[in-house]
Amino acid sequence: MAARRDIAPFLQRLRAFLLGREHTVALRFEDGVADRTQPPPDVPGGPAHILSANYYCVRDPRRDVKPPIDLVQQKLLATGKDTAKSSGAKLPTPGAVYAWD
């Protein structure tokens, strides 16, 4: 194993005395690092873990976004009051509306 690089032993003791503690060397050496014998992760498969017939356009979540739904218009259509749209009448609004300048 290679020797750790540091200053002379006399200067190490002087540094420890002046610091009031033992100095931690910022350099990384093989005996101070975790082993690389970690087991591989066991990650559960998701919706795209099978590669056969895995088309991007089918699993792209951005394609699920649709324009906002006009609930008032749907309610008017459900009740049969479609004349509000054809006669040019305004749709009902929730509460008083403040007219900005």
Short mmCIF file of N, CA, C and O in Angstrom, two decimals:
data_model
loop_
_atom_site.label_atom_id
_atom_site.label_comp_id
_atom_site.label_asym_id
_atom_site.label_seq_id
_atom_site.Cartn_x
_atom_site.Cartn_y
_atom_site.Cartn_z
N MET A 1 0.85 -1.17 0.00
CA MET A 1 0.00 0.00 0.00
C MET A 1 0.90 1.25 0.00
O MET A 1 1.93 1.28 0.66
N ALA A 2 0.48 2.24 -0.69
CA ALA A 2 1.24 3.48 -0.77
C ALA A 2 1.10 4.26 0.53
O ALA A 2 0.06 4.22 1.20
N ALA A 3 2.16 4.96 0.90
CA ALA A 3 2.13 5.76 2.12
C ALA A 3 1.28 7.01 1.90
O ALA A 3 1.21 7.55 0.79
N ARG A 4 0.62 7.41 2.96
CA ARG A 4 -0.19 8.63 2.86
C ARG A 4 0.72 9.85 2.79
O ARG A 4 1.72 9.93 3.48
N ARG A 5 0.32 10.80 1.96
CA ARG A 5 1.12 12.02 1.81
C ARG A 5 0.71 13.02 2.90
O ARG A 5 -0.48 13.31 3.08
N ASP A 6 1.69 13.49 3.62
CA ASP A 6 1.45 14.48 4.66
C ASP A 6 2.77 15.17 4.98
O ASP A 6 3.80 14.85 4.40
N ILE A 7 2.76 16.08 5.92
CA ILE A 7 3.99 16.79 6.28
C ILE A 7 4.81 15.94 7.24
O ILE A 7 4.38 14.87 7.66
N ALA A 8 5.98 16.42 7.62
CA ALA A 8 6.90 15.69 8.50
C ALA A 8 6.26 15.44 9.87
O ALA A 8 5.40 16.20 10.31
N PRO A 9 6.66 14.36 10.58
CA PRO A 9 6.06 14.03 11.87
C PRO A 9 6.17 15.15 12.91
O PRO A 9 5.22 15.37 13.68
N PHE A 10 7.29 15.88 12.94
CA PHE A 10 7.42 16.98 13.89
C PHE A 10 6.39 18.06 13.60
O PHE A 10 5.73 18.59 14.51
N LEU A 11 6.21 18.39 12.33
CA LEU A 11 5.23 19.41 11.97
C LEU A 11 3.79 18.91 12.19
O LEU A 11 2.90 19.70 12.49
N GLN A 12 3.57 17.60 12.09
CA GLN A 12 2.24 17.04 12.40
C GLN A 12 1.90 17.27 13.86
O GLN A 12 0.77 17.66 14.19
N ARG A 13 2.86 17.00 14.76
CA ARG A 13 2.62 17.20 16.19
C ARG A 13 2.41 18.68 16.51
O ARG A 13 1.56 19.04 17.32
N LEU A 14 3.20 19.55 15.86
CA LEU A 14 3.04 20.99 16.08
C LEU A 14 1.66 21.46 15.59
O LEU A 14 0.98 22.24 16.28
N ARG A 15 1.27 20.98 14.44
CA ARG A 15 -0.07 21.33 13.91
C ARG A 15 -1.17 20.85 14.84
O ARG A 15 -2.14 21.56 15.11
N ALA A 16 -1.06 19.61 15.35
CA ALA A 16 -2.07 19.08 16.26
C ALA A 16 -2.13 19.91 17.54
O ALA A 16 -3.22 20.15 18.09
N PHE A 17 -0.97 20.37 18.04
CA PHE A 17 -0.95 21.19 19.25
C PHE A 17 -1.61 22.55 19.00
O PHE A 17 -2.42 23.02 19.80
N LEU A 18 -1.29 23.17 17.88
CA LEU A 18 -1.87 24.49 17.58
C LEU A 18 -3.36 24.41 17.26
O LEU A 18 -4.12 25.33 17.58
N LEU A 19 -3.79 23.34 16.61
CA LEU A 19 -5.21 23.18 16.31
C LEU A 19 -6.01 22.77 17.53
O LEU A 19 -7.21 23.05 17.63
N GLY A 20 -5.38 22.05 18.45
CA GLY A 20 -6.10 21.55 19.61
C GLY A 20 -6.83 20.25 19.31
O GLY A 20 -7.63 19.78 20.12
N ARG A 21 -6.59 19.68 18.18
CA ARG A 21 -7.20 18.41 17.75
C ARG A 21 -6.31 17.79 16.69
O ARG A 21 -5.38 18.42 16.21
N GLU A 22 -6.65 16.58 16.32
CA GLU A 22 -5.90 15.91 15.26
C GLU A 22 -6.43 16.39 13.91
O GLU A 22 -7.65 16.45 13.69
N HIS A 23 -5.56 16.74 13.01
CA HIS A 23 -5.94 17.27 11.70
C HIS A 23 -6.47 16.15 10.80
O HIS A 23 -5.91 15.06 10.76
N THR A 24 -7.57 16.40 10.10
CA THR A 24 -8.12 15.45 9.13
C THR A 24 -7.63 15.85 7.75
O THR A 24 -7.91 16.96 7.29
N VAL A 25 -6.93 14.95 7.10
CA VAL A 25 -6.39 15.23 5.78
C VAL A 25 -7.53 15.18 4.77
O VAL A 25 -8.35 14.26 4.78
N ALA A 26 -7.61 16.16 3.90
CA ALA A 26 -8.69 16.24 2.92
C ALA A 26 -8.46 15.30 1.74
O ALA A 26 -9.37 15.09 0.95
N LEU A 27 -7.26 14.75 1.61
CA LEU A 27 -6.98 13.85 0.50
C LEU A 27 -7.62 12.49 0.76
O LEU A 27 -7.75 12.05 1.89
N ARG A 28 -8.04 11.82 -0.30
CA ARG A 28 -8.68 10.51 -0.18
C ARG A 28 -7.68 9.43 -0.52
O ARG A 28 -7.04 9.46 -1.56
N PHE A 29 -7.60 8.45 0.35
CA PHE A 29 -6.72 7.31 0.11
C PHE A 29 -7.55 6.05 0.14
O PHE A 29 -8.66 6.02 0.67
N GLU A 30 -7.02 4.98 -0.44
CA GLU A 30 -7.79 3.76 -0.65
C GLU A 30 -8.29 3.15 0.66
O GLU A 30 -9.41 2.63 0.71
N ASP A 31 -7.52 3.21 1.72
CA ASP A 31 -7.95 2.59 2.97
C ASP A 31 -8.99 3.43 3.71
O ASP A 31 -9.61 2.94 4.66
N GLY A 32 -9.23 4.65 3.29
CA GLY A 32 -10.22 5.49 3.96
C GLY A 32 -11.51 5.64 3.19
O GLY A 32 -12.41 6.38 3.61
N VAL A 33 -11.66 4.93 2.09
CA VAL A 33 -12.85 5.05 1.26
C VAL A 33 -13.64 3.73 1.34
O VAL A 33 -13.07 2.68 1.61
N ALA A 34 -14.94 3.79 1.12
CA ALA A 34 -15.77 2.59 1.16
C ALA A 34 -15.39 1.64 0.04
O ALA A 34 -14.93 2.05 -1.03
N ASP A 35 -15.59 0.35 0.29
CA ASP A 35 -15.28 -0.66 -0.71
C ASP A 35 -16.21 -0.54 -1.91
O ASP A 35 -17.34 -0.06 -1.79
N ARG A 36 -15.74 -1.01 -3.05
CA ARG A 36 -16.57 -1.00 -4.26
C ARG A 36 -17.28 -2.32 -4.46
O ARG A 36 -17.68 -2.66 -5.56
N THR A 37 -17.42 -3.08 -3.43
CA THR A 37 -18.08 -4.38 -3.53
C THR A 37 -19.53 -4.28 -3.10
O THR A 37 -20.05 -5.16 -2.43
N GLN A 38 -20.19 -3.20 -3.44
CA GLN A 38 -21.60 -3.02 -3.09
C GLN A 38 -22.46 -3.90 -3.98
O GLN A 38 -22.18 -4.07 -5.15
N PRO A 39 -23.55 -4.46 -3.44
CA PRO A 39 -24.42 -5.26 -4.29
C PRO A 39 -25.18 -4.37 -5.27
O PRO A 39 -25.47 -3.20 -4.96
N PRO A 40 -25.54 -4.88 -6.44
CA PRO A 40 -26.31 -4.06 -7.38
C PRO A 40 -27.70 -3.78 -6.82
O PRO A 40 -28.26 -4.60 -6.08
N PRO A 41 -28.28 -2.63 -7.13
CA PRO A 41 -29.60 -2.30 -6.58
C PRO A 41 -30.69 -3.18 -7.18
O PRO A 41 -30.63 -3.59 -8.33
N ASP A 42 -31.69 -3.45 -6.37
CA ASP A 42 -32.84 -4.24 -6.81
C ASP A 42 -34.02 -3.29 -6.96
O ASP A 42 -34.81 -3.10 -6.04
N VAL A 43 -34.12 -2.68 -8.12
CA VAL A 43 -35.16 -1.68 -8.38
C VAL A 43 -36.35 -2.37 -9.05
O VAL A 43 -36.18 -3.10 -10.03
N PRO A 44 -37.57 -2.15 -8.53
CA PRO A 44 -38.73 -2.78 -9.18
C PRO A 44 -38.98 -2.19 -10.56
O PRO A 44 -38.71 -1.02 -10.81
N GLY A 45 -39.51 -2.99 -11.44
CA GLY A 45 -39.78 -2.54 -12.80
C GLY A 45 -40.95 -1.58 -12.86
O GLY A 45 -41.88 -1.67 -12.08
N GLY A 46 -40.90 -0.67 -13.77
CA GLY A 46 -41.96 0.30 -13.95
C GLY A 46 -42.75 0.01 -15.21
O GLY A 46 -42.68 -1.09 -15.77
N PRO A 47 -43.50 0.99 -15.71
CA PRO A 47 -44.30 0.74 -16.91
C PRO A 47 -43.46 0.60 -18.17
O PRO A 47 -43.95 0.09 -19.17
N ALA A 48 -42.21 1.01 -18.13
CA ALA A 48 -41.38 0.95 -19.32
C ALA A 48 -40.21 -0.01 -19.15
O ALA A 48 -39.20 0.12 -19.81
N HIS A 49 -40.33 -1.00 -18.26
CA HIS A 49 -39.19 -1.89 -18.04
C HIS A 49 -39.11 -3.02 -19.05
O HIS A 49 -38.08 -3.65 -19.18
N ILE A 50 -40.18 -3.30 -19.75
CA ILE A 50 -40.14 -4.31 -20.80
C ILE A 50 -39.92 -3.58 -22.13
O ILE A 50 -40.63 -2.64 -22.46
N LEU A 51 -38.94 -4.02 -22.88
CA LEU A 51 -38.57 -3.28 -24.08
C LEU A 51 -39.37 -3.66 -25.32
O LEU A 51 -39.37 -2.93 -26.29
N SER A 52 -40.04 -4.78 -25.32
CA SER A 52 -40.78 -5.16 -26.51
C SER A 52 -42.09 -4.36 -26.57
O SER A 52 -42.81 -4.25 -25.59
N ALA A 53 -42.38 -3.80 -27.71
CA ALA A 53 -43.59 -3.00 -27.95
C ALA A 53 -43.71 -1.85 -26.96
O ALA A 53 -44.78 -1.54 -26.48
N ASN A 54 -42.62 -1.23 -26.62
CA ASN A 54 -42.61 -0.11 -25.70
C ASN A 54 -42.44 1.17 -26.51
O ASN A 54 -41.35 1.70 -26.62
N TYR A 55 -43.52 1.64 -27.06
CA TYR A 55 -43.46 2.81 -27.93
C TYR A 55 -43.48 4.08 -27.10
O TYR A 55 -44.23 4.21 -26.14
N TYR A 56 -42.67 5.05 -27.49
CA TYR A 56 -42.56 6.29 -26.73
C TYR A 56 -43.86 7.08 -26.75
O TYR A 56 -44.26 7.65 -25.74
N CYS A 57 -44.55 7.08 -27.87
CA CYS A 57 -45.77 7.88 -27.97
C CYS A 57 -46.88 7.33 -27.08
O CYS A 57 -47.79 8.06 -26.71
N VAL A 58 -46.80 6.07 -26.70
CA VAL A 58 -47.83 5.49 -25.85
C VAL A 58 -47.57 5.85 -24.39
O VAL A 58 -48.49 6.09 -23.62
N ARG A 59 -46.32 5.91 -23.98
CA ARG A 59 -46.00 6.13 -22.57
C ARG A 59 -45.55 7.55 -22.26
O ARG A 59 -45.08 7.82 -21.17
N ASP A 60 -45.69 8.47 -23.19
CA ASP A 60 -45.29 9.84 -22.96
C ASP A 60 -46.38 10.56 -22.16
O ASP A 60 -47.49 10.74 -22.64
N PRO A 61 -46.12 10.98 -20.92
CA PRO A 61 -47.17 11.61 -20.11
C PRO A 61 -47.58 12.98 -20.62
O PRO A 61 -48.65 13.46 -20.29
N ARG A 62 -46.75 13.61 -21.45
CA ARG A 62 -47.13 14.93 -21.95
C ARG A 62 -48.30 14.83 -22.93
O ARG A 62 -49.02 15.80 -23.15
N ARG A 63 -48.49 13.65 -23.52
CA ARG A 63 -49.60 13.49 -24.45
C ARG A 63 -50.94 13.32 -23.74
O ARG A 63 -51.99 13.37 -24.36
N ASP A 64 -50.92 13.09 -22.43
CA ASP A 64 -52.16 12.97 -21.67
C ASP A 64 -52.76 14.32 -21.32
O ASP A 64 -53.90 14.39 -20.87
N VAL A 65 -52.01 15.40 -21.52
CA VAL A 65 -52.50 16.73 -21.19
C VAL A 65 -53.49 17.18 -22.25
O VAL A 65 -53.24 17.09 -23.44
N LYS A 66 -54.62 17.66 -21.79
CA LYS A 66 -55.68 18.10 -22.69
C LYS A 66 -56.06 19.54 -22.32
O LYS A 66 -55.75 20.00 -21.24
N PRO A 67 -56.73 20.26 -23.21
CA PRO A 67 -57.14 21.63 -22.88
C PRO A 67 -58.14 21.63 -21.71
O PRO A 67 -58.78 20.62 -21.45
N PRO A 68 -58.26 22.76 -21.02
CA PRO A 68 -59.18 22.81 -19.88
C PRO A 68 -60.63 22.62 -20.32
O PRO A 68 -61.02 22.94 -21.44
N ILE A 69 -61.41 22.09 -19.40
CA ILE A 69 -62.82 21.80 -19.68
C ILE A 69 -63.66 22.97 -19.19
O ILE A 69 -63.47 23.47 -18.07
N ASP A 70 -64.61 23.42 -20.00
CA ASP A 70 -65.54 24.48 -19.62
C ASP A 70 -66.73 23.81 -18.93
O ASP A 70 -67.63 23.29 -19.58
N LEU A 71 -66.74 23.82 -17.60
CA LEU A 71 -67.78 23.13 -16.84
C LEU A 71 -69.14 23.79 -17.00
O LEU A 71 -70.17 23.12 -17.01
N VAL A 72 -69.15 25.11 -17.12
CA VAL A 72 -70.43 25.81 -17.28
C VAL A 72 -71.08 25.39 -18.60
O VAL A 72 -72.28 25.11 -18.65
N GLN A 73 -70.30 25.32 -19.65
CA GLN A 73 -70.85 24.90 -20.94
C GLN A 73 -71.36 23.47 -20.87
O GLN A 73 -72.41 23.16 -21.44
N GLN A 74 -70.65 22.60 -20.17
CA GLN A 74 -71.11 21.22 -20.05
C GLN A 74 -72.39 21.13 -19.26
O GLN A 74 -73.29 20.36 -19.58
N LYS A 75 -72.51 21.94 -18.21
CA LYS A 75 -73.75 21.95 -17.42
C LYS A 75 -74.93 22.45 -18.25
O LYS A 75 -76.04 21.93 -18.17
N LEU A 76 -74.68 23.51 -19.07
CA LEU A 76 -75.75 24.02 -19.92
C LEU A 76 -76.17 22.98 -20.95
O LEU A 76 -77.36 22.84 -21.25
N LEU A 77 -75.22 22.25 -21.50
CA LEU A 77 -75.55 21.21 -22.46
C LEU A 77 -76.29 20.06 -21.80
O LEU A 77 -77.19 19.47 -22.40
N ALA A 78 -75.93 19.73 -20.57
CA ALA A 78 -76.59 18.63 -19.87
C ALA A 78 -78.03 18.98 -19.52
O ALA A 78 -78.91 18.11 -19.54
N THR A 79 -78.30 20.25 -19.21
CA THR A 79 -79.66 20.65 -18.87
C THR A 79 -80.48 20.99 -20.11
O THR A 79 -81.68 21.20 -20.01
N GLY A 80 -79.85 21.08 -21.26
CA GLY A 80 -80.58 21.36 -22.48
C GLY A 80 -80.69 22.84 -22.79
O GLY A 80 -81.45 23.23 -23.67
N LYS A 81 -79.98 23.69 -22.08
CA LYS A 81 -80.05 25.13 -22.32
C LYS A 81 -78.91 25.54 -23.25
O LYS A 81 -78.02 26.29 -22.88
N ASP A 82 -78.94 25.09 -24.44
CA ASP A 82 -77.92 25.43 -25.43
C ASP A 82 -78.22 26.78 -26.09
O ASP A 82 -77.43 27.28 -26.85
N THR A 83 -79.37 27.37 -25.80
CA THR A 83 -79.75 28.64 -26.43
C THR A 83 -78.90 29.80 -25.94
O THR A 83 -78.84 30.82 -26.59
N ALA A 84 -78.25 29.66 -24.77
CA ALA A 84 -77.42 30.75 -24.25
C ALA A 84 -76.24 31.01 -25.18
O ALA A 84 -75.85 32.15 -25.39
N LYS A 85 -75.72 29.98 -25.79
CA LYS A 85 -74.58 30.14 -26.68
C LYS A 85 -75.04 30.69 -28.04
O LYS A 85 -74.37 31.51 -28.64
N SER A 86 -76.18 30.21 -28.51
CA SER A 86 -76.63 30.61 -29.84
C SER A 86 -77.23 32.01 -29.85
O SER A 86 -77.14 32.72 -30.84
N SER A 87 -77.87 32.44 -28.75
CA SER A 87 -78.50 33.77 -28.74
C SER A 87 -77.52 34.87 -28.39
O SER A 87 -77.89 36.04 -28.43
N GLY A 88 -76.32 34.52 -28.02
CA GLY A 88 -75.32 35.54 -27.71
C GLY A 88 -75.35 36.00 -26.27
O GLY A 88 -74.68 36.95 -25.90
N ALA A 89 -76.17 35.38 -25.42
CA ALA A 89 -76.23 35.75 -24.01
C ALA A 89 -74.94 35.33 -23.31
O ALA A 89 -74.30 34.36 -23.70
N LYS A 90 -74.58 36.08 -22.26
CA LYS A 90 -73.36 35.76 -21.52
C LYS A 90 -73.60 34.55 -20.63
O LYS A 90 -74.69 34.34 -20.12
N LEU A 91 -72.54 33.81 -20.44
CA LEU A 91 -72.61 32.69 -19.51
C LEU A 91 -72.61 33.22 -18.09
O LEU A 91 -72.08 34.30 -17.82
N PRO A 92 -73.21 32.51 -17.14
CA PRO A 92 -73.23 32.99 -15.76
C PRO A 92 -71.83 33.01 -15.17
O PRO A 92 -71.00 32.14 -15.46
N THR A 93 -71.57 34.03 -14.36
CA THR A 93 -70.26 34.15 -13.70
C THR A 93 -70.46 34.03 -12.20
O THR A 93 -71.52 34.40 -11.67
N PRO A 94 -69.45 33.56 -11.48
CA PRO A 94 -69.60 33.40 -10.03
C PRO A 94 -69.41 34.72 -9.30
O PRO A 94 -68.30 35.20 -9.13
N GLY A 95 -70.48 35.37 -8.87
CA GLY A 95 -70.39 36.59 -8.09
C GLY A 95 -70.20 37.83 -8.93
O GLY A 95 -70.23 37.81 -10.15
N ALA A 96 -70.00 38.95 -8.22
CA ALA A 96 -69.82 40.23 -8.89
C ALA A 96 -68.44 40.30 -9.51
O ALA A 96 -67.47 39.81 -8.96
N VAL A 97 -68.36 40.95 -10.66
CA VAL A 97 -67.09 41.07 -11.38
C VAL A 97 -66.62 42.52 -11.26
O VAL A 97 -67.38 43.45 -11.49
N TYR A 98 -65.33 42.69 -10.89
CA TYR A 98 -64.77 44.02 -10.78
C TYR A 98 -64.16 44.39 -12.13
O TYR A 98 -63.33 43.66 -12.67
N ALA A 99 -64.57 45.53 -12.68
CA ALA A 99 -64.05 45.97 -13.98
C ALA A 99 -62.77 46.74 -13.78
O ALA A 99 -62.77 47.84 -13.23
N TRP A 100 -61.65 46.17 -14.20
CA TRP A 100 -60.37 46.84 -14.10
C TRP A 100 -60.24 47.93 -15.15
O TRP A 100 -60.86 47.87 -16.21
N ASP A 101 -59.41 48.95 -14.89
CA ASP A 101 -59.20 50.03 -15.86
C ASP A 101 -58.38 49.53 -17.03
O ASP A 101 -57.53 48.75 -16.96
#
